[in-house]
Tab-separated table of C-alpha atoms in Angstrom:
chain	number	residue	atom	x	y	z
A	1	MET	CA	112.286	120.218	83.457
A	2	THR	CA	112.065	120.447	79.660
A	3	GLN	CA	109.763	122.891	77.927
A	4	GLN	CA	107.651	120.041	76.624
A	5	ARG	CA	107.032	118.664	80.127
A	6	GLN	CA	106.183	122.104	81.452
A	7	THR	CA	103.619	122.593	78.758
A	8	ALA	CA	102.014	119.157	79.465
A	9	LEU	CA	101.811	119.937	83.192
A	10	LEU	CA	100.166	123.336	82.609
A	11	ASN	CA	97.640	121.647	80.297
A	12	SER	CA	96.803	119.121	82.991
A	13	LEU	CA	96.327	121.738	85.641
A	14	ASN	CA	94.023	123.807	83.348
A	15	THR	CA	91.940	120.698	82.579
A	16	LEU	CA	91.561	119.972	86.335
A	17	ALA	CA	90.645	123.621	87.072
A	18	GLN	CA	87.860	123.371	84.490
A	19	ARG	CA	86.354	120.331	86.205
A	20	VAL	CA	86.209	122.090	89.623
A	21	PRO	CA	83.194	124.364	89.781
A	22	PRO	CA	84.017	127.937	90.770
A	23	TYR	CA	83.282	128.792	94.410
A	24	ARG	CA	80.320	131.105	94.779
A	25	PRO	CA	80.531	133.408	97.746
A	26	VAL	CA	78.060	132.824	100.571
A	27	SER	CA	74.985	134.970	100.166
A	28	SER	CA	71.576	135.377	101.849
A	29	GLY	CA	68.559	133.283	100.919
A	30	GLN	CA	64.961	132.944	101.954
A	31	LEU	CA	62.855	130.451	103.857
A	32	VAL	CA	60.599	128.568	101.493
A	33	ARG	CA	59.132	125.797	103.620
A	34	VAL	CA	58.655	124.485	107.164
A	35	VAL	CA	57.959	120.784	107.588
A	36	GLY	CA	57.718	119.567	111.157
A	37	LEU	CA	61.071	120.348	112.782
A	38	THR	CA	62.846	121.105	109.506
A	39	LEU	CA	63.205	124.513	107.832
A	40	GLU	CA	64.039	124.613	104.099
A	41	ALA	CA	65.866	127.584	102.613
A	42	SER	CA	66.874	128.403	99.008
A	43	GLY	CA	69.216	130.939	97.518
A	44	CYS	CA	72.216	130.530	99.910
A	45	ARG	CA	75.101	128.074	100.163
A	46	ALA	CA	76.524	126.798	103.370
A	47	PRO	CA	78.283	123.619	104.429
A	48	ILE	CA	76.738	120.988	106.673
A	49	GLY	CA	77.278	121.668	110.283
A	50	SER	CA	77.425	125.474	109.845
A	51	LEU	CA	74.892	127.945	111.367
A	52	CYS	CA	72.428	130.171	109.621
A	53	GLU	CA	70.482	133.081	111.078
A	54	ILE	CA	66.769	133.349	110.280
A	55	GLU	CA	64.920	136.620	110.658
A	56	THR	CA	61.621	136.223	112.502
A	57	THR	CA	58.949	138.446	113.861
A	58	GLU	CA	60.419	137.933	117.314
A	59	GLY	CA	64.090	138.523	116.511
A	60	SER	CA	66.578	136.113	115.030
A	61	LEU	CA	66.600	132.281	115.196
A	62	ASP	CA	69.759	130.174	114.799
A	63	ALA	CA	69.566	126.962	112.840
A	64	GLU	CA	72.201	124.407	111.792
A	65	VAL	CA	72.551	122.984	108.248
A	66	VAL	CA	71.731	119.232	108.482
A	67	GLY	CA	71.369	118.436	104.842
A	68	PHE	CA	70.735	119.717	101.409
A	69	ASN	CA	69.052	118.824	98.082
A	70	ASN	CA	70.508	120.556	95.143
A	71	ASP	CA	70.033	124.315	96.009
A	72	LEU	CA	67.725	123.606	98.921
A	73	LEU	CA	69.209	123.726	102.491
A	74	TYR	CA	67.678	121.699	105.285
A	75	LEU	CA	67.972	123.572	108.594
A	76	MET	CA	67.320	122.362	112.124
A	77	PRO	CA	66.565	125.188	114.624
A	78	VAL	CA	68.609	125.257	117.773
A	79	GLU	CA	65.636	126.605	119.764
A	80	GLU	CA	61.861	126.374	119.470
A	81	ILE	CA	60.390	127.734	116.165
A	82	ARG	CA	58.625	131.004	116.861
A	83	GLY	CA	57.722	133.968	114.636
A	84	VAL	CA	58.857	132.332	111.381
A	85	VAL	CA	57.086	133.634	108.268
A	86	PRO	CA	57.257	132.607	104.562
A	87	GLY	CA	60.143	134.141	102.695
A	88	ALA	CA	62.082	135.049	105.889
A	89	LYS	CA	65.668	136.074	105.247
A	90	VAL	CA	68.310	133.309	105.836
A	91	THR	CA	71.897	134.384	106.305
A	92	PRO	CA	74.717	131.902	106.744
A	93	LYS	CA	76.922	132.694	109.789
A	94	GLY	CA	79.747	130.276	109.017
A	95	ASN	CA	81.097	127.646	111.367
A	96	GLN	CA	79.857	127.271	114.988
A	97	ALA	CA	81.640	129.370	117.566
A	98	GLY	CA	84.286	127.843	119.757
A	99	LEU	CA	83.540	126.288	123.145
A	100	SER	CA	84.768	128.011	126.313
A	101	VAL	CA	86.962	125.611	128.378
A	102	GLY	CA	89.097	125.862	131.446
A	103	MET	CA	89.148	125.063	135.136
A	104	GLU	CA	86.631	127.866	135.614
A	105	LEU	CA	83.976	125.388	134.320
A	106	LEU	CA	84.173	123.385	137.635
A	107	GLY	CA	81.051	123.893	139.674
A	108	ARG	CA	79.026	125.289	136.777
A	109	VAL	CA	75.954	124.112	134.870
A	110	ILE	CA	75.870	124.859	131.201
A	111	ASP	CA	73.731	124.009	128.151
A	112	GLY	CA	74.638	122.204	124.973
A	113	ASN	CA	76.071	125.350	123.501
A	114	GLY	CA	78.342	125.926	126.566
A	115	LEU	CA	76.212	128.882	127.978
A	116	PRO	CA	75.566	129.079	131.674
A	117	LEU	CA	72.269	127.825	133.123
A	118	ASP	CA	72.964	128.193	136.828
A	119	GLY	CA	72.515	131.997	137.150
A	120	LEU	CA	76.050	132.485	138.450
A	121	GLY	CA	77.031	134.874	135.753
A	122	PRO	CA	78.978	134.537	132.534
A	123	LEU	CA	81.816	132.102	132.137
A	124	HIS	CA	85.202	133.797	132.519
A	125	THR	CA	87.474	131.429	130.647
A	126	GLU	CA	90.556	132.441	128.760
A	127	GLN	CA	90.553	129.439	126.453
A	128	ARG	CA	88.287	128.374	123.632
A	129	THR	CA	88.378	125.175	121.650
A	130	THR	CA	86.742	123.736	118.590
A	131	THR	CA	83.541	121.732	119.152
A	132	HIS	CA	84.944	118.686	117.378
A	133	ALA	CA	88.379	117.331	118.271
A	134	GLN	CA	90.592	115.212	115.997
A	135	PRO	CA	90.274	111.462	116.750
A	136	ILE	CA	93.243	109.851	118.520
A	137	ASN	CA	95.115	107.287	116.607
A	138	PRO	CA	94.245	103.949	118.320
A	139	LEU	CA	97.844	102.891	118.301
A	140	ALA	CA	98.839	106.104	120.114
A	141	ARG	CA	96.494	105.497	123.044
A	142	ARG	CA	97.970	104.153	126.351
A	143	ALA	CA	96.682	100.727	127.406
A	144	ILE	CA	94.232	100.364	130.264
A	145	SER	CA	96.413	99.238	133.137
A	146	GLU	CA	95.057	100.945	136.330
A	147	HIS	CA	91.786	100.617	138.126
A	148	LEU	CA	89.602	103.633	138.941
A	149	ASP	CA	87.947	103.876	142.305
A	150	VAL	CA	84.299	104.873	141.824
A	151	GLY	CA	83.281	104.602	145.536
A	152	VAL	CA	80.647	101.879	144.896
A	153	ARG	CA	81.515	98.543	146.640
A	154	ALA	CA	79.788	96.254	144.151
A	155	ILE	CA	81.541	97.868	141.167
A	156	ASN	CA	84.949	98.250	142.841
A	157	ALA	CA	84.961	94.628	143.928
A	158	MET	CA	82.981	92.640	141.387
A	159	LEU	CA	83.011	94.832	138.236
A	160	THR	CA	86.338	96.675	138.601
A	161	VAL	CA	86.680	99.622	136.170
A	162	GLY	CA	89.920	100.676	134.567
A	163	LYS	CA	91.053	104.191	133.872
A	164	GLY	CA	89.995	104.870	130.301
A	165	GLN	CA	87.333	102.208	130.175
A	166	ARG	CA	83.892	102.846	128.656
A	167	MET	CA	80.935	101.200	130.491
A	168	GLY	CA	77.318	100.985	129.788
A	169	LEU	CA	74.701	101.317	132.528
A	170	PHE	CA	71.645	99.487	131.258
A	171	ALA	CA	68.439	100.115	133.066
A	172	GLY	CA	64.717	100.659	132.727
A	173	SER	CA	63.021	103.717	134.254
A	174	GLY	CA	62.906	104.146	138.019
A	175	VAL	CA	65.553	101.577	139.030
A	176	GLY	CA	68.012	104.021	140.503
A	177	LYS	CA	70.476	104.809	137.705
A	178	SER	CA	70.589	108.505	138.555
A	179	VAL	CA	71.286	107.761	142.178
A	180	LEU	CA	74.056	105.356	141.211
A	181	LEU	CA	75.599	108.091	139.034
A	182	GLY	CA	75.511	110.461	141.978
A	183	MET	CA	77.192	107.917	144.219
A	184	MET	CA	80.031	107.651	141.722
A	185	THR	CA	80.487	111.490	141.547
A	186	ARG	CA	80.856	111.738	145.277
A	187	GLY	CA	82.969	108.656	145.778
A	188	THR	CA	85.340	108.541	142.810
A	189	THR	CA	89.018	109.357	142.888
A	190	ALA	CA	88.866	110.935	139.449
A	191	ASP	CA	90.262	114.522	139.219
A	192	VAL	CA	87.361	115.907	137.277
A	193	ILE	CA	83.741	114.692	136.753
A	194	VAL	CA	81.800	115.724	133.629
A	195	VAL	CA	78.084	114.997	133.810
A	196	GLY	CA	75.801	115.124	130.716
A	197	LEU	CA	72.071	115.147	131.594
A	198	VAL	CA	70.323	114.807	128.197
A	199	GLY	CA	66.602	114.374	127.615
A	200	GLU	CA	65.698	114.293	131.342
A	201	ARG	CA	62.757	116.037	132.820
A	202	GLY	CA	63.536	119.554	134.025
A	203	ARG	CA	62.659	118.617	137.620
A	204	GLU	CA	65.131	115.738	137.542
A	205	VAL	CA	67.963	118.026	136.409
A	206	LYS	CA	67.636	120.268	139.359
A	207	GLU	CA	67.137	117.296	141.725
A	208	PHE	CA	70.225	115.590	140.472
A	209	ILE	CA	72.372	118.754	140.901
A	210	GLU	CA	71.100	119.758	144.327
A	211	GLU	CA	70.244	116.504	146.028
A	212	ILE	CA	72.081	113.625	144.313
A	213	LEU	CA	75.286	115.420	143.232
A	214	GLY	CA	75.384	117.625	146.395
A	215	VAL	CA	77.676	120.496	147.248
A	216	GLU	CA	80.853	118.399	147.533
A	217	GLY	CA	80.266	116.494	144.326
A	218	ARG	CA	79.623	119.778	142.459
A	219	LYS	CA	82.902	121.360	143.368
A	220	ARG	CA	84.902	119.183	140.872
A	221	SER	CA	82.133	118.663	138.387
A	222	VAL	CA	80.853	120.210	135.222
A	223	VAL	CA	77.175	119.626	134.443
A	224	ILE	CA	75.893	119.958	130.876
A	225	ALA	CA	72.088	119.869	130.781
A	226	ALA	CA	69.654	119.640	127.880
A	227	PRO	CA	66.179	118.731	129.241
A	228	ALA	CA	63.553	116.852	127.279
A	229	ASP	CA	61.786	120.077	126.099
A	230	THR	CA	64.873	121.302	124.207
A	231	SER	CA	65.265	120.720	120.481
A	232	PRO	CA	66.793	117.485	119.194
A	233	LEU	CA	69.727	119.467	117.953
A	234	MET	CA	70.379	120.875	121.423
A	235	ARG	CA	70.253	117.365	122.943
A	236	LEU	CA	72.647	116.167	120.348
A	237	ARG	CA	75.002	119.043	121.091
A	238	ALA	CA	74.868	118.473	124.830
A	239	CYS	CA	76.370	114.971	124.387
A	240	GLU	CA	79.062	116.177	122.076
A	241	THR	CA	79.816	119.193	124.326
A	242	SER	CA	80.116	116.927	127.334
A	243	THR	CA	82.635	114.749	125.471
A	244	ARG	CA	84.560	117.712	124.178
A	245	ILE	CA	84.965	119.177	127.715
A	246	ALA	CA	86.093	115.808	129.004
A	247	GLU	CA	88.657	115.652	126.158
A	248	TYR	CA	89.959	119.074	127.129
A	249	PHE	CA	90.563	118.026	130.729
A	250	ARG	CA	92.132	114.762	129.562
A	251	ASP	CA	94.564	116.649	127.332
A	252	GLN	CA	95.612	118.579	130.447
A	253	GLY	CA	96.820	115.355	131.948
A	254	LEU	CA	93.803	114.857	134.275
A	255	ASN	CA	91.787	111.680	134.968
A	256	VAL	CA	88.194	112.430	134.029
A	257	LEU	CA	84.991	110.509	134.952
A	258	LEU	CA	82.369	111.137	132.219
A	259	LEU	CA	78.783	110.280	133.152
A	260	MET	CA	76.374	110.585	130.314
A	261	ASP	CA	72.637	110.104	130.975
A	262	SER	CA	71.706	109.003	128.493
A	263	LEU	CA	73.103	107.456	125.264
A	264	THR	CA	69.544	106.498	124.299
A	265	ARG	CA	68.401	110.122	124.245
A	266	TYR	CA	71.432	110.860	122.001
A	267	ALA	CA	70.249	108.218	119.559
A	268	GLN	CA	66.608	109.371	119.719
A	269	ALA	CA	67.699	113.007	119.046
A	270	GLN	CA	69.687	111.860	115.938
A	271	ARG	CA	66.652	109.813	114.870
A	272	GLU	CA	64.336	112.801	114.994
A	273	ILE	CA	66.755	114.911	112.914
A	274	ALA	CA	67.480	112.082	110.406
A	275	LEU	CA	63.736	111.270	109.869
A	276	ALA	CA	62.957	114.953	109.530
A	277	VAL	CA	65.337	115.374	106.556
A	278	GLY	CA	64.061	112.287	104.861
A	279	GLU	CA	66.458	109.487	105.851
A	280	PRO	CA	64.580	106.128	105.772
A	281	PRO	CA	64.264	104.092	109.011
A	282	ALA	CA	66.118	100.847	109.176
A	283	THR	CA	65.884	99.053	112.492
A	284	LYS	CA	62.759	99.573	114.610
A	285	GLY	CA	62.471	103.166	113.388
A	286	TYR	CA	66.199	104.059	113.793
A	287	PRO	CA	67.876	105.249	110.554
A	288	PRO	CA	71.469	104.041	109.657
A	289	SER	CA	72.999	107.372	110.697
A	290	VAL	CA	72.160	106.684	114.357
A	291	PHE	CA	74.275	103.538	114.444
A	292	ALA	CA	77.061	105.403	112.613
A	293	ARG	CA	77.135	108.254	115.152
A	294	LEU	CA	77.103	106.079	118.301
A	295	PRO	CA	80.633	104.654	117.881
A	296	ARG	CA	82.001	108.058	116.816
A	297	LEU	CA	80.804	109.568	120.132
A	298	VAL	CA	81.893	106.676	122.394
A	299	GLU	CA	85.287	106.230	120.717
A	300	ARG	CA	86.280	109.740	121.725
A	301	ALA	CA	86.456	108.641	125.363
A	302	GLY	CA	89.325	106.435	126.729
A	303	ASN	CA	92.939	106.964	127.472
A	304	GLY	CA	94.978	109.627	125.769
A	305	GLY	CA	98.517	109.437	124.466
A	306	GLU	CA	101.726	109.916	126.435
A	307	GLY	CA	101.511	112.812	128.797
A	308	GLN	CA	97.760	112.919	128.675
A	309	GLY	CA	95.118	111.735	131.161
A	310	SER	CA	92.151	109.476	130.699
A	311	ILE	CA	88.345	109.607	130.211
A	312	THR	CA	86.574	106.812	132.045
A	313	ALA	CA	82.945	106.959	130.759
A	314	PHE	CA	79.690	105.587	131.950
A	315	TYR	CA	76.818	105.826	129.457
A	316	THR	CA	73.319	104.987	130.624
A	317	VAL	CA	71.209	103.094	128.165
A	318	LEU	CA	67.475	103.031	128.679
A	319	THR	CA	65.905	99.585	128.039
A	320	GLU	CA	62.238	100.250	127.297
A	321	GLY	CA	60.173	97.653	129.070
A	322	ASP	CA	63.470	96.210	130.437
A	323	ASP	CA	64.158	94.792	126.958
A	324	GLN	CA	67.869	94.018	126.707
A	325	GLN	CA	67.489	93.432	122.958
A	326	ASP	CA	66.464	97.007	122.222
A	327	PRO	CA	68.469	98.047	119.114
A	328	ILE	CA	70.271	100.822	120.913
A	329	ALA	CA	71.128	98.558	123.825
A	330	ASP	CA	72.297	95.872	121.501
A	331	ALA	CA	74.498	98.306	119.505
A	332	SER	CA	75.874	99.850	122.688
A	333	ARG	CA	77.016	96.552	124.152
A	334	ALA	CA	79.099	95.927	120.991
A	335	ILE	CA	80.965	99.176	121.217
A	336	LEU	CA	81.490	99.463	124.977
A	337	ASP	CA	84.087	97.776	127.217
A	338	GLY	CA	81.467	96.273	129.544
A	339	HIS	CA	77.991	96.761	130.902
A	340	ILE	CA	76.319	97.026	134.271
A	341	VAL	CA	72.645	95.917	134.301
A	342	LEU	CA	70.285	97.333	136.871
A	343	SER	CA	67.468	94.846	137.758
A	344	ARG	CA	63.954	95.932	138.373
A	345	SER	CA	63.222	92.957	140.596
A	346	LEU	CA	66.161	93.873	142.802
A	347	ALA	CA	64.930	97.537	142.990
A	348	ASP	CA	61.430	96.356	143.832
A	349	SER	CA	62.801	94.349	146.738
A	350	GLY	CA	64.682	97.409	148.114
A	351	HIS	CA	68.117	96.170	147.046
A	352	TYR	CA	70.112	99.281	146.061
A	353	PRO	CA	72.155	99.741	144.088
A	354	ALA	CA	70.142	97.259	142.029
A	355	ILE	CA	73.106	95.758	140.145
A	356	ASP	CA	72.499	92.366	138.639
A	357	ILE	CA	75.920	90.814	139.140
A	358	GLU	CA	75.089	87.770	136.941
A	359	ALA	CA	74.135	89.865	133.910
A	360	SER	CA	76.973	92.419	134.295
A	361	ILE	CA	80.564	92.274	133.158
A	362	SER	CA	83.675	94.394	133.034
A	363	ARG	CA	85.821	93.322	130.119
A	364	VAL	CA	89.049	95.008	131.284
A	365	ALA	CA	88.836	93.871	134.941
A	366	PRO	CA	91.361	91.045	134.481
A	367	MET	CA	93.878	93.608	133.235
A	368	VAL	CA	93.603	95.969	136.179
A	369	ILE	CA	93.245	93.589	139.219
A	370	SER	CA	95.478	90.974	140.807
A	371	ALA	CA	94.964	87.260	140.239
A	372	GLU	CA	93.853	86.883	143.847
A	373	HIS	CA	91.169	89.537	143.348
A	374	LEU	CA	90.024	87.941	140.128
A	375	GLU	CA	89.735	84.521	141.866
A	376	ALA	CA	87.742	85.989	144.782
A	377	THR	CA	85.386	87.646	142.327
A	378	ARG	CA	84.832	84.308	140.516
A	379	ARG	CA	84.129	82.440	143.704
A	380	VAL	CA	81.561	85.012	145.062
A	381	LYS	CA	79.927	85.261	141.677
A	382	GLN	CA	79.559	81.507	141.379
A	383	MET	CA	78.133	81.252	144.849
A	384	TYR	CA	75.655	84.066	144.140
A	385	ALA	CA	74.647	82.364	140.838
A	386	THR	CA	74.159	79.042	142.632
A	387	TYR	CA	71.603	80.605	144.936
A	388	GLN	CA	69.779	82.424	142.130
A	389	GLN	CA	69.505	79.291	140.041
A	390	ASN	CA	67.847	77.394	142.918
A	391	ARG	CA	65.952	80.311	144.356
A	392	ASP	CA	62.494	79.039	143.303
A	393	LEU	CA	63.062	75.643	144.873
A	394	ILE	CA	64.429	77.235	148.115
A	395	SER	CA	61.456	79.665	148.298
A	396	ILE	CA	58.746	77.030	148.069
A	397	GLY	CA	60.558	74.608	150.441
A	398	ALA	CA	61.178	72.035	147.747
A	399	TYR	CA	64.874	71.911	148.445
A	400	SER	CA	65.955	69.626	151.260
A	401	GLN	CA	68.936	70.887	153.250
A	402	GLY	CA	71.980	68.594	153.015
A	403	SER	CA	71.146	67.453	149.431
A	404	ASP	CA	73.894	69.597	147.924
A	405	PRO	CA	76.700	71.198	149.951
A	406	ARG	CA	77.125	73.988	147.355
A	407	ILE	CA	73.499	75.047	147.701
A	408	ASP	CA	73.669	74.732	151.513
A	409	ASN	CA	76.623	77.082	151.517
A	410	ALA	CA	74.885	79.487	149.112
A	411	ILE	CA	71.833	79.624	151.423
A	412	ARG	CA	74.039	80.274	154.529
A	413	LEU	CA	75.979	83.055	152.777
A	414	GLN	CA	72.999	84.722	151.044
A	415	PRO	CA	72.498	87.379	153.758
A	416	ALA	CA	76.236	88.196	153.748
A	417	MET	CA	76.268	88.469	149.914
A	418	ASN	CA	73.267	90.753	149.856
A	419	ALA	CA	74.784	92.980	152.595
A	420	PHE	CA	77.986	93.132	150.608
A	421	LEU	CA	76.305	94.220	147.390
A	422	ARG	CA	74.014	96.816	149.085
A	423	GLN	CA	75.142	100.362	149.878
A	424	ARG	CA	73.567	103.504	151.172
A	425	MET	CA	73.165	106.416	148.877
A	426	HIS	CA	75.612	108.700	150.651
A	427	GLU	CA	78.130	106.004	151.637
A	428	ALA	CA	81.355	105.798	149.796
A	429	VAL	CA	83.523	102.586	149.938
A	430	SER	CA	87.146	102.810	148.751
A	431	PHE	CA	88.665	100.251	146.429
A	432	ALA	CA	90.958	98.862	149.142
A	433	ASP	CA	88.066	98.349	151.568
A	434	ALA	CA	85.938	96.744	148.892
A	435	GLN	CA	88.771	94.371	147.965
A	436	LEU	CA	89.325	93.467	151.632
A	437	MET	CA	85.595	92.730	152.176
A	438	LEU	CA	85.475	90.701	149.008
A	439	GLY	CA	88.376	88.566	150.135
A	440	GLN	CA	86.699	87.849	153.507
A	441	LEU	CA	83.474	86.826	151.715
A	442	ALA	CA	85.302	84.682	149.141
A	443	ALA	CA	87.076	82.811	151.969
A	444	GLN	CA	83.697	81.525	153.103
A	445	CYS	CA	82.660	80.366	149.581
A	446	LYS	CA	83.367	76.622	149.092
A	447	VAL	CA	82.843	76.369	145.375
């Protein structure tokens, strides 16, 4: 390199260095304002996502940096705000601590920060991992080619799920979604189950663990709980912690079943944080950041690369007033690989699980089942739809038997179809048995 080129290069580097502001070391600041759920601090610098410690009259309070405006930091407390006074000292703590992972997590109940809630003592894990994993290159993922047995006859037969698939469970309140999740934890052939209970009532958390999940289901499960009375930041973390733990087990070559209840609570927690820091609402009160975070969370599930396992995920989506056009429900359908709709009318009639076969679909089923299985599913679904479309005429006696052979056959097979789609809470039906029973039922359907 000539002397002239060396001089030109040094001049360019000096010019670039002058444009970059010098890094100021992190220092303590003070709390200047509290607005709703948001704390505002001045005099300190910290990156978004890092933690700060706030001195209060009752000890210290951790808060995460969620935004800034010039020299003003917006903080969201991890726990309830107590003992905060004007001018309180705010000290940046750096990035969040790593998450404890390992097989020792099986059978335990933890919170969004990975700390135990079950009273069984501290977690003795030798490994720690970052809270946010690097996304997998979509071209490096293995294709979905195998089915996953979830132990529920209606899903195994009619809505077959593939290993690495992401399904939505759309339901209103009180139609049995938690019971259906519990049935899958007990009946699935997955190696590990990760359950995220986010935004639920505290009573329901204990009820799910002790009664629905049960002793057998808990042995190979990790439960991450953030009840409704926790901060929105903790609810947000619980979903991300659940996904991160599932990613760890997938990286160990295991097949993981991730059950998250619910994706709606995740969106609502992000809405609370975004509105608190001043982000304008866009769609029915939800700011744009909500719809940006949903796919980032969901896309982390799925199959890994060569030598890795899979994450088959079920995300419950609450449809307020059974409105399937709710913005979160609509956005979720677009980013998931299928959806299972639970019907209130079926639940009211005592039909459990209350799966609406007509409104539900598994987009990867044709890739993981045989042509005979797919044909049997089509025949039974068409016969079921024939009865439902003429149900009102049949109920009031307006249909005359013999007018249409298809309707006659649908009426004759209706008890058998209902019995096939129903299942007791503690009953598990294998994929092979469900496929066999579907074939027997399809043979009677003359479509």
